[in-house]
Short mmCIF file of C-alpha atoms in Angstrom, two decimals:
data_model
loop_
_atom_site.label_atom_id
_atom_site.label_comp_id
_atom_site.label_asym_id
_atom_site.label_seq_id
_atom_site.Cartn_x
_atom_site.Cartn_y
_atom_site.Cartn_z
CA UNK C 1 72.12 103.10 6.33
CA UNK C 2 74.07 105.63 4.31
CA UNK C 3 74.37 109.07 5.84
CA UNK C 4 74.78 111.76 3.19
CA UNK C 5 77.25 114.58 3.60
CA UNK C 6 77.74 115.12 -0.10
CA UNK C 7 75.13 113.39 -2.24
CA UNK C 8 75.45 109.61 -1.94
CA UNK C 9 72.91 108.59 -4.56
CA UNK C 10 75.59 107.82 -7.12
CA UNK C 11 77.08 105.20 -4.77
CA UNK C 12 73.64 103.67 -4.20
CA UNK C 13 72.79 103.69 -7.90
CA UNK C 14 76.11 102.03 -8.74
CA UNK C 15 75.87 99.17 -6.27
CA UNK C 16 72.10 98.56 -6.27
CA UNK C 17 71.18 99.31 -9.86
CA UNK C 18 68.56 101.84 -8.73
CA UNK C 19 67.93 105.22 -10.35
CA UNK C 20 67.86 107.87 -7.64
CA UNK C 21 68.03 111.41 -8.97
CA UNK C 22 71.46 113.01 -8.65
CA UNK C 23 71.75 116.78 -8.28
CA UNK C 24 74.37 118.69 -10.24
CA UNK C 25 73.72 122.04 -8.59
CA UNK C 26 74.26 123.60 -5.20
CA UNK C 27 70.94 122.47 -3.76
CA UNK C 28 70.94 119.35 -1.64
CA UNK C 29 70.07 116.18 -3.51
CA UNK C 30 69.05 114.24 -0.39
CA UNK C 31 66.52 116.12 1.71
CA UNK C 32 64.36 113.08 2.51
CA UNK C 33 64.99 109.55 3.74
CA UNK C 34 65.11 107.34 0.65
CA UNK C 35 65.17 103.56 0.39
CA UNK C 36 66.74 101.84 -2.60
CA UNK C 37 65.20 98.62 -3.96
CA UNK C 38 66.74 95.52 -2.31
CA UNK C 39 69.47 93.74 -4.29
CA UNK C 40 71.44 90.53 -3.84
CA UNK C 41 75.15 90.45 -2.99
CA UNK C 42 76.97 87.24 -2.06
CA UNK C 43 73.63 85.54 -1.62
CA UNK C 44 72.39 88.21 0.83
CA UNK C 45 69.56 90.67 0.37
CA UNK C 46 70.84 94.24 0.89
CA UNK C 47 68.73 97.37 1.40
CA UNK C 48 70.46 100.76 1.33
CA UNK C 49 68.88 103.77 3.05
CA UNK C 50 69.97 107.27 2.08
CA UNK C 51 69.47 109.96 4.73
CA UNK C 52 70.07 113.70 4.54
CA UNK C 53 72.94 115.40 6.33
CA UNK C 54 72.88 118.51 8.47
CA UNK C 55 74.21 120.61 5.59
CA UNK C 56 70.92 120.54 3.70
CA UNK C 57 70.04 123.64 1.68
CA UNK C 58 66.27 123.19 1.73
CA UNK C 59 65.48 122.00 5.25
CA UNK C 60 66.47 123.17 8.71
CA UNK C 61 68.65 121.09 11.03
CA UNK C 62 65.67 120.42 13.29
CA UNK C 63 63.64 119.08 10.35
CA UNK C 64 66.53 116.83 9.35
CA UNK C 65 66.98 115.49 12.89
CA UNK C 66 63.25 114.82 13.31
CA UNK C 67 63.11 113.05 9.95
CA UNK C 68 66.10 110.79 10.66
CA UNK C 69 64.96 110.12 14.24
CA UNK C 70 61.47 109.18 13.07
CA UNK C 71 62.83 106.72 10.55
CA UNK C 72 65.34 105.15 12.92
CA UNK C 73 62.96 104.80 15.86
CA UNK C 74 60.17 103.28 13.76
CA UNK C 75 62.67 100.92 12.16
CA UNK C 76 63.89 99.77 15.57
CA UNK C 77 60.37 99.44 17.00
CA UNK C 78 59.53 97.10 14.13
CA UNK C 79 62.49 94.86 14.92
CA UNK C 80 64.83 96.14 12.21
CA UNK C 81 68.46 96.97 13.02
CA UNK C 82 71.18 98.30 10.75
CA UNK C 83 74.19 96.15 9.93
CA UNK C 84 76.25 99.16 8.95
CA UNK C 85 76.38 102.92 8.60
CA UNK C 86 78.41 104.67 5.91
CA UNK C 87 79.55 108.27 6.27
CA UNK C 88 80.85 109.98 3.11
CA UNK C 89 83.70 112.49 3.04
CA UNK C 90 85.06 114.08 -0.13
CA UNK C 91 88.84 113.75 -0.21
CA UNK C 92 88.78 116.60 -2.73
CA UNK C 93 87.71 119.06 -0.02
CA UNK C 94 90.59 121.41 0.68
CA UNK C 95 89.92 121.19 4.41
CA UNK C 96 87.32 119.82 6.80
CA UNK C 97 85.59 123.07 7.59
CA UNK C 98 83.09 124.07 10.24
CA UNK C 99 80.05 122.61 8.45
CA UNK C 100 81.75 119.26 7.83
CA UNK C 101 83.00 119.05 11.42
CA UNK C 102 79.57 119.89 12.77
CA UNK C 103 77.90 117.41 10.43
CA UNK C 104 80.19 114.62 11.62
CA UNK C 105 79.63 115.58 15.26
CA UNK C 106 75.88 115.19 14.77
CA UNK C 107 76.50 111.87 13.00
CA UNK C 108 78.43 110.59 16.03
CA UNK C 109 75.66 111.63 18.41
CA UNK C 110 73.12 109.75 16.30
CA UNK C 111 75.21 106.57 16.23
CA UNK C 112 76.89 106.55 19.65
CA UNK C 113 80.31 105.10 20.43
CA UNK C 114 79.03 101.55 20.98
CA UNK C 115 78.08 101.17 17.30
CA UNK C 116 81.24 102.63 15.74
CA UNK C 117 82.54 99.14 14.91
CA UNK C 118 79.74 99.04 12.30
CA UNK C 119 80.65 102.44 10.81
CA UNK C 120 82.55 102.98 7.57
CA UNK C 121 83.96 106.41 6.76
CA UNK C 122 84.06 106.35 2.98
CA UNK C 123 86.29 108.82 1.14
CA UNK C 124 85.43 109.55 -2.49
CA UNK C 125 86.34 112.05 -5.25
CA UNK C 126 89.88 110.61 -5.43
CA UNK C 127 90.00 111.35 -9.14
CA UNK C 128 89.89 115.10 -8.43
CA UNK C 129 93.20 115.20 -6.51
CA UNK C 130 96.69 113.88 -7.07
CA UNK C 131 97.78 110.75 -5.20
CA UNK C 132 100.18 112.61 -2.89
CA UNK C 133 97.63 115.27 -1.98
CA UNK C 134 94.86 112.73 -1.40
CA UNK C 135 97.03 110.45 0.70
CA UNK C 136 98.27 113.39 2.80
CA UNK C 137 94.69 114.46 3.49
CA UNK C 138 93.74 110.87 4.31
CA UNK C 139 96.56 110.63 6.86
CA UNK C 140 95.53 113.93 8.45
CA UNK C 141 91.88 112.84 8.72
CA UNK C 142 92.93 109.57 10.33
CA UNK C 143 95.45 111.04 12.77
CA UNK C 144 93.83 114.30 13.91
CA UNK C 145 91.71 114.24 17.08
CA UNK C 146 89.48 116.93 15.56
CA UNK C 147 88.58 114.72 12.61
CA UNK C 148 88.22 110.93 12.35
CA UNK C 149 90.92 109.62 14.71
CA UNK C 150 88.61 109.20 17.75
CA UNK C 151 86.08 107.07 15.86
CA UNK C 152 88.74 105.00 14.10
CA UNK C 153 90.25 104.19 17.49
CA UNK C 154 86.82 102.90 18.58
CA UNK C 155 86.51 100.47 15.67
CA UNK C 156 85.27 102.47 12.68
CA UNK C 157 86.91 101.82 9.30
CA UNK C 158 88.04 104.36 6.72
CA UNK C 159 87.84 103.09 3.13
CA UNK C 160 88.27 104.56 -0.34
CA UNK C 161 85.67 104.47 -3.11
CA UNK C 162 86.72 104.92 -6.74
CA UNK C 163 83.15 105.04 -8.15
CA UNK C 164 83.31 101.57 -9.70
CA UNK C 165 80.85 98.74 -9.08
CA UNK C 166 83.68 96.56 -7.74
CA UNK C 167 84.69 99.23 -5.22
CA UNK C 168 81.10 99.79 -4.04
CA UNK C 169 80.49 96.06 -3.66
CA UNK C 170 83.73 95.60 -1.71
CA UNK C 171 82.62 98.30 0.73
CA UNK C 172 79.17 96.75 1.25
CA UNK C 173 80.76 93.31 1.74
CA UNK C 174 82.72 94.73 4.69
CA UNK C 175 79.37 95.26 6.43
CA UNK C 176 77.45 92.12 5.49
CA UNK C 177 78.68 89.96 8.38
CA UNK C 178 78.31 92.66 11.03
CA UNK C 179 76.14 92.00 14.04
CA UNK C 180 73.31 94.58 13.64
CA UNK C 181 73.42 97.06 16.51
CA UNK C 182 71.05 99.59 18.04
CA UNK C 183 72.06 103.18 17.33
CA UNK C 184 72.26 105.59 20.25
CA UNK C 185 69.25 107.69 19.21
CA UNK C 186 67.15 104.52 18.79
CA UNK C 187 68.05 103.33 22.27
CA UNK C 188 67.46 106.76 23.82
CA UNK C 189 64.01 107.31 22.32
CA UNK C 190 62.62 103.76 22.29
CA UNK C 191 64.30 102.00 25.23
CA UNK C 192 64.99 104.93 27.54
CA UNK C 193 61.77 106.79 26.61
CA UNK C 194 63.60 110.09 26.16
CA UNK C 195 62.17 113.02 24.29
CA UNK C 196 64.16 113.96 21.21
CA UNK C 197 65.50 117.07 22.98
CA UNK C 198 66.94 114.84 25.72
CA UNK C 199 68.88 112.65 23.29
CA UNK C 200 72.57 113.30 22.66
CA UNK C 201 71.82 114.47 19.11
CA UNK C 202 68.97 116.70 20.25
CA UNK C 203 71.06 118.17 23.06
CA UNK C 204 73.92 118.88 20.64
CA UNK C 205 71.63 120.54 18.12
CA UNK C 206 69.83 122.62 20.74
CA UNK C 207 73.18 123.68 22.20
CA UNK C 208 74.21 124.96 18.79
CA UNK C 209 70.90 126.77 18.33
CA UNK C 210 71.29 128.46 21.73
CA UNK C 211 74.89 129.43 20.95
CA UNK C 212 73.76 130.90 17.63
CA UNK C 213 71.01 132.81 19.40
CA UNK C 214 73.52 134.22 21.89
CA UNK C 215 75.77 135.41 19.05
CA UNK C 216 72.81 137.14 17.44
CA UNK C 217 71.88 138.82 20.73
CA UNK C 218 75.39 140.26 20.96
CA UNK C 219 75.17 141.41 17.36
CA UNK C 220 71.84 143.09 18.15
CA UNK C 221 73.40 144.99 21.06
CA UNK C 222 76.19 146.19 18.75
CA UNK C 223 73.62 147.30 16.18
CA UNK C 224 71.74 149.25 18.84
CA UNK C 225 74.94 151.10 19.75
CA UNK C 226 75.61 151.83 16.08
CA UNK C 227 72.01 152.99 15.62
CA UNK C 228 72.32 155.40 18.55
CA UNK C 229 75.58 156.77 17.15
CA UNK C 230 73.91 157.32 13.76
CA UNK C 231 71.00 159.10 15.44
CA UNK C 232 73.36 161.36 17.35
CA UNK C 233 75.20 162.16 14.13
CA UNK C 234 71.88 162.61 12.26
CA UNK C 235 73.15 160.15 9.65
CA UNK C 236 69.85 159.02 8.11
CA UNK C 237 71.35 156.69 5.51
CA UNK C 238 73.36 154.74 8.08
CA UNK C 239 70.36 154.66 10.42
CA UNK C 240 68.16 153.10 7.70
CA UNK C 241 70.84 150.51 6.88
CA UNK C 242 71.18 149.56 10.56
CA UNK C 243 67.41 149.26 10.99
CA UNK C 244 67.19 147.00 7.93
CA UNK C 245 70.01 144.85 9.29
CA UNK C 246 68.33 144.71 12.71
CA UNK C 247 65.07 143.49 11.12
CA UNK C 248 66.91 140.69 9.34
CA UNK C 249 68.69 139.74 12.55
CA UNK C 250 65.44 139.74 14.52
CA UNK C 251 63.83 137.52 11.88
CA UNK C 252 66.73 135.08 12.17
CA UNK C 253 66.46 135.06 15.96
CA UNK C 254 62.75 134.29 15.71
CA UNK C 255 63.50 131.42 13.33
CA UNK C 256 66.03 129.91 15.72
CA UNK C 257 63.65 130.22 18.66
CA UNK C 258 60.91 128.53 16.65
CA UNK C 259 63.27 125.74 15.59
CA UNK C 260 64.23 125.01 19.17
CA UNK C 261 60.57 124.80 20.24
CA UNK C 262 59.48 122.79 17.19
CA UNK C 263 62.18 120.17 17.72
CA UNK C 264 60.39 118.94 20.82
CA UNK C 265 56.80 119.96 20.11
CA UNK C 266 56.47 118.40 16.64
CA UNK C 267 58.36 115.15 17.15
CA UNK C 268 55.82 113.27 19.28
CA UNK C 269 52.92 114.35 17.05
CA UNK C 270 54.80 113.35 13.90
CA UNK C 271 55.75 110.03 15.50
CA UNK C 272 52.10 109.30 16.34
CA UNK C 273 51.05 110.34 12.83
CA UNK C 274 53.71 108.10 11.30
CA UNK C 275 52.60 105.10 13.38
CA UNK C 276 48.99 105.65 12.27
CA UNK C 277 50.04 105.96 8.63
CA UNK C 278 51.98 102.70 8.91
CA UNK C 279 48.94 100.98 10.43
CA UNK C 280 46.73 102.32 7.63
CA UNK C 281 49.25 101.22 5.01
CA UNK C 282 49.50 97.79 6.62
CA UNK C 283 45.72 97.39 6.57
CA UNK C 284 45.60 98.47 2.95
CA UNK C 285 48.52 96.19 2.09
CA UNK C 286 46.72 93.20 3.63
CA UNK C 287 43.62 93.94 1.56
CA UNK C 288 45.74 94.25 -1.57
CA UNK C 289 47.62 91.08 -0.66
CA UNK C 290 44.33 89.20 -0.34
CA UNK C 291 43.16 90.52 -3.70
CA UNK C 292 46.45 89.60 -5.38
CA UNK C 293 46.41 86.16 -3.74
CA UNK C 294 42.98 85.45 -5.15
CA UNK C 295 44.04 86.77 -8.56
CA UNK C 296 47.20 84.70 -8.45
CA UNK C 297 45.38 81.47 -7.52
CA UNK C 298 42.84 82.04 -10.26
CA UNK C 299 45.57 82.61 -12.85
CA UNK C 300 47.54 79.54 -11.76
CA UNK C 301 44.40 77.42 -11.77
CA UNK C 302 43.55 78.60 -15.26
CA UNK C 303 47.05 77.80 -16.53
CA UNK C 304 47.02 74.37 -14.84
CA UNK C 305 43.65 73.62 -16.41
CA UNK C 306 44.95 74.66 -19.82
CA UNK C 307 48.04 72.51 -19.35
CA UNK C 308 45.94 69.46 -18.40
CA UNK C 309 43.57 70.10 -21.29
CA UNK C 310 46.54 70.34 -23.66
CA UNK C 311 48.28 67.28 -22.28
CA UNK C 312 48.88 65.99 -25.78
CA UNK C 313 50.47 69.24 -26.94
CA UNK C 314 54.18 69.56 -27.66
CA UNK C 315 56.83 69.60 -24.97
CA UNK C 316 57.58 73.24 -25.87
CA UNK C 317 53.96 74.14 -25.17
CA UNK C 318 54.04 72.40 -21.78
CA UNK C 319 57.28 74.20 -20.90
CA UNK C 320 55.65 77.51 -21.81
CA UNK C 321 52.86 76.83 -19.30
CA UNK C 322 55.48 76.06 -16.63
CA UNK C 323 57.36 79.23 -17.48
CA UNK C 324 54.22 81.35 -17.11
CA UNK C 325 53.40 79.77 -13.74
CA UNK C 326 56.98 80.38 -12.51
CA UNK C 327 56.73 84.01 -13.64
CA UNK C 328 53.53 84.46 -11.63
CA UNK C 329 55.28 83.02 -8.57
CA UNK C 330 58.18 85.46 -8.95
CA UNK C 331 55.80 88.39 -9.24
CA UNK C 332 54.06 87.27 -6.04
CA UNK C 333 57.35 87.22 -4.13
CA UNK C 334 58.31 90.77 -5.15
CA UNK C 335 57.66 93.95 -3.17
CA UNK C 336 59.51 96.61 -1.25
CA UNK C 337 58.85 95.22 2.21
CA UNK C 338 58.88 97.13 5.50
CA UNK C 339 61.60 99.64 4.61
CA UNK C 340 59.77 100.77 1.47
CA UNK C 341 56.49 101.11 3.40
CA UNK C 342 58.19 103.16 6.11
CA UNK C 343 59.83 105.36 3.48
CA UNK C 344 56.49 106.03 1.80
CA UNK C 345 54.89 106.81 5.16
CA UNK C 346 57.60 109.34 6.03
CA UNK C 347 57.32 110.91 2.58
CA UNK C 348 53.57 111.37 3.01
CA UNK C 349 54.05 112.67 6.56
CA UNK C 350 56.35 115.46 5.32
CA UNK C 351 54.09 116.23 2.37
CA UNK C 352 56.46 114.72 -0.20
CA UNK C 353 53.89 112.39 -1.81
#
């Protein structure tokens, strides 16, 4: 799994040969869970999964958490574990600000300390800074308790990516031989039967929502004092400005309250809906598989009959029949598999397809 802080599609496109859309603007380029087509590396089939981060510009943090949790829990329930998790950090960032720190904190709560040995912190954008500056920032990230030091001490790796195919492949190879592990949020929801609000990630997010609500309440009290002062001074312009600001603040408080409630209320319903969609897709896939099997057998039989009928034809003609049969066999073995089906189900659940 690749957890996007900045957009990670370029890394996926480079190493897998896929063509995920890359955003060049300020809007987030990963606001859904996306699965790249499987590719072969060192004789192993590799599937990369791109997930949104909690800095998304189009979806709320609660939507992002529900989306990631849905994907991870369904993956685990179907016997699929992740061999590695990659977290991206731009070395070009002047500092690791509040959003980045918060994003990484949520990432840790999703993974849990027991899986950090399978985590790679990947630094990119090295071409945008000088060597001395980049290396100084790298040392600070690795040695500061507020940044990556705690996870590196628990087994995580910090690697550089220079945007080449060789670099991307070397990073993936570091993860190929890992023993796939259960992430903390998977264990909490599936094994421990916790509600999403009771998970470490849910608790962390709800704590932040409550803290934000408390700050807004204090701001509202200050606005009320300012409004009373404007009324006493008969300052109509200031009064109107304060009332407009109070309306915006109240709207934001209502949004936060709704987010906190929706985190718990919507998750179980969406999980049930996702499971039903997967069942429906599986039923449809079996019907389609049966149809394709019959079509495949008919085509192979027809080619075999033609080959037997043309037994006296040239060797080149016989080889052409064999080539066509081999091509049919390759087409039969293709397909996106479970990850692709789960990705399509989540997309349809969130109204994305």
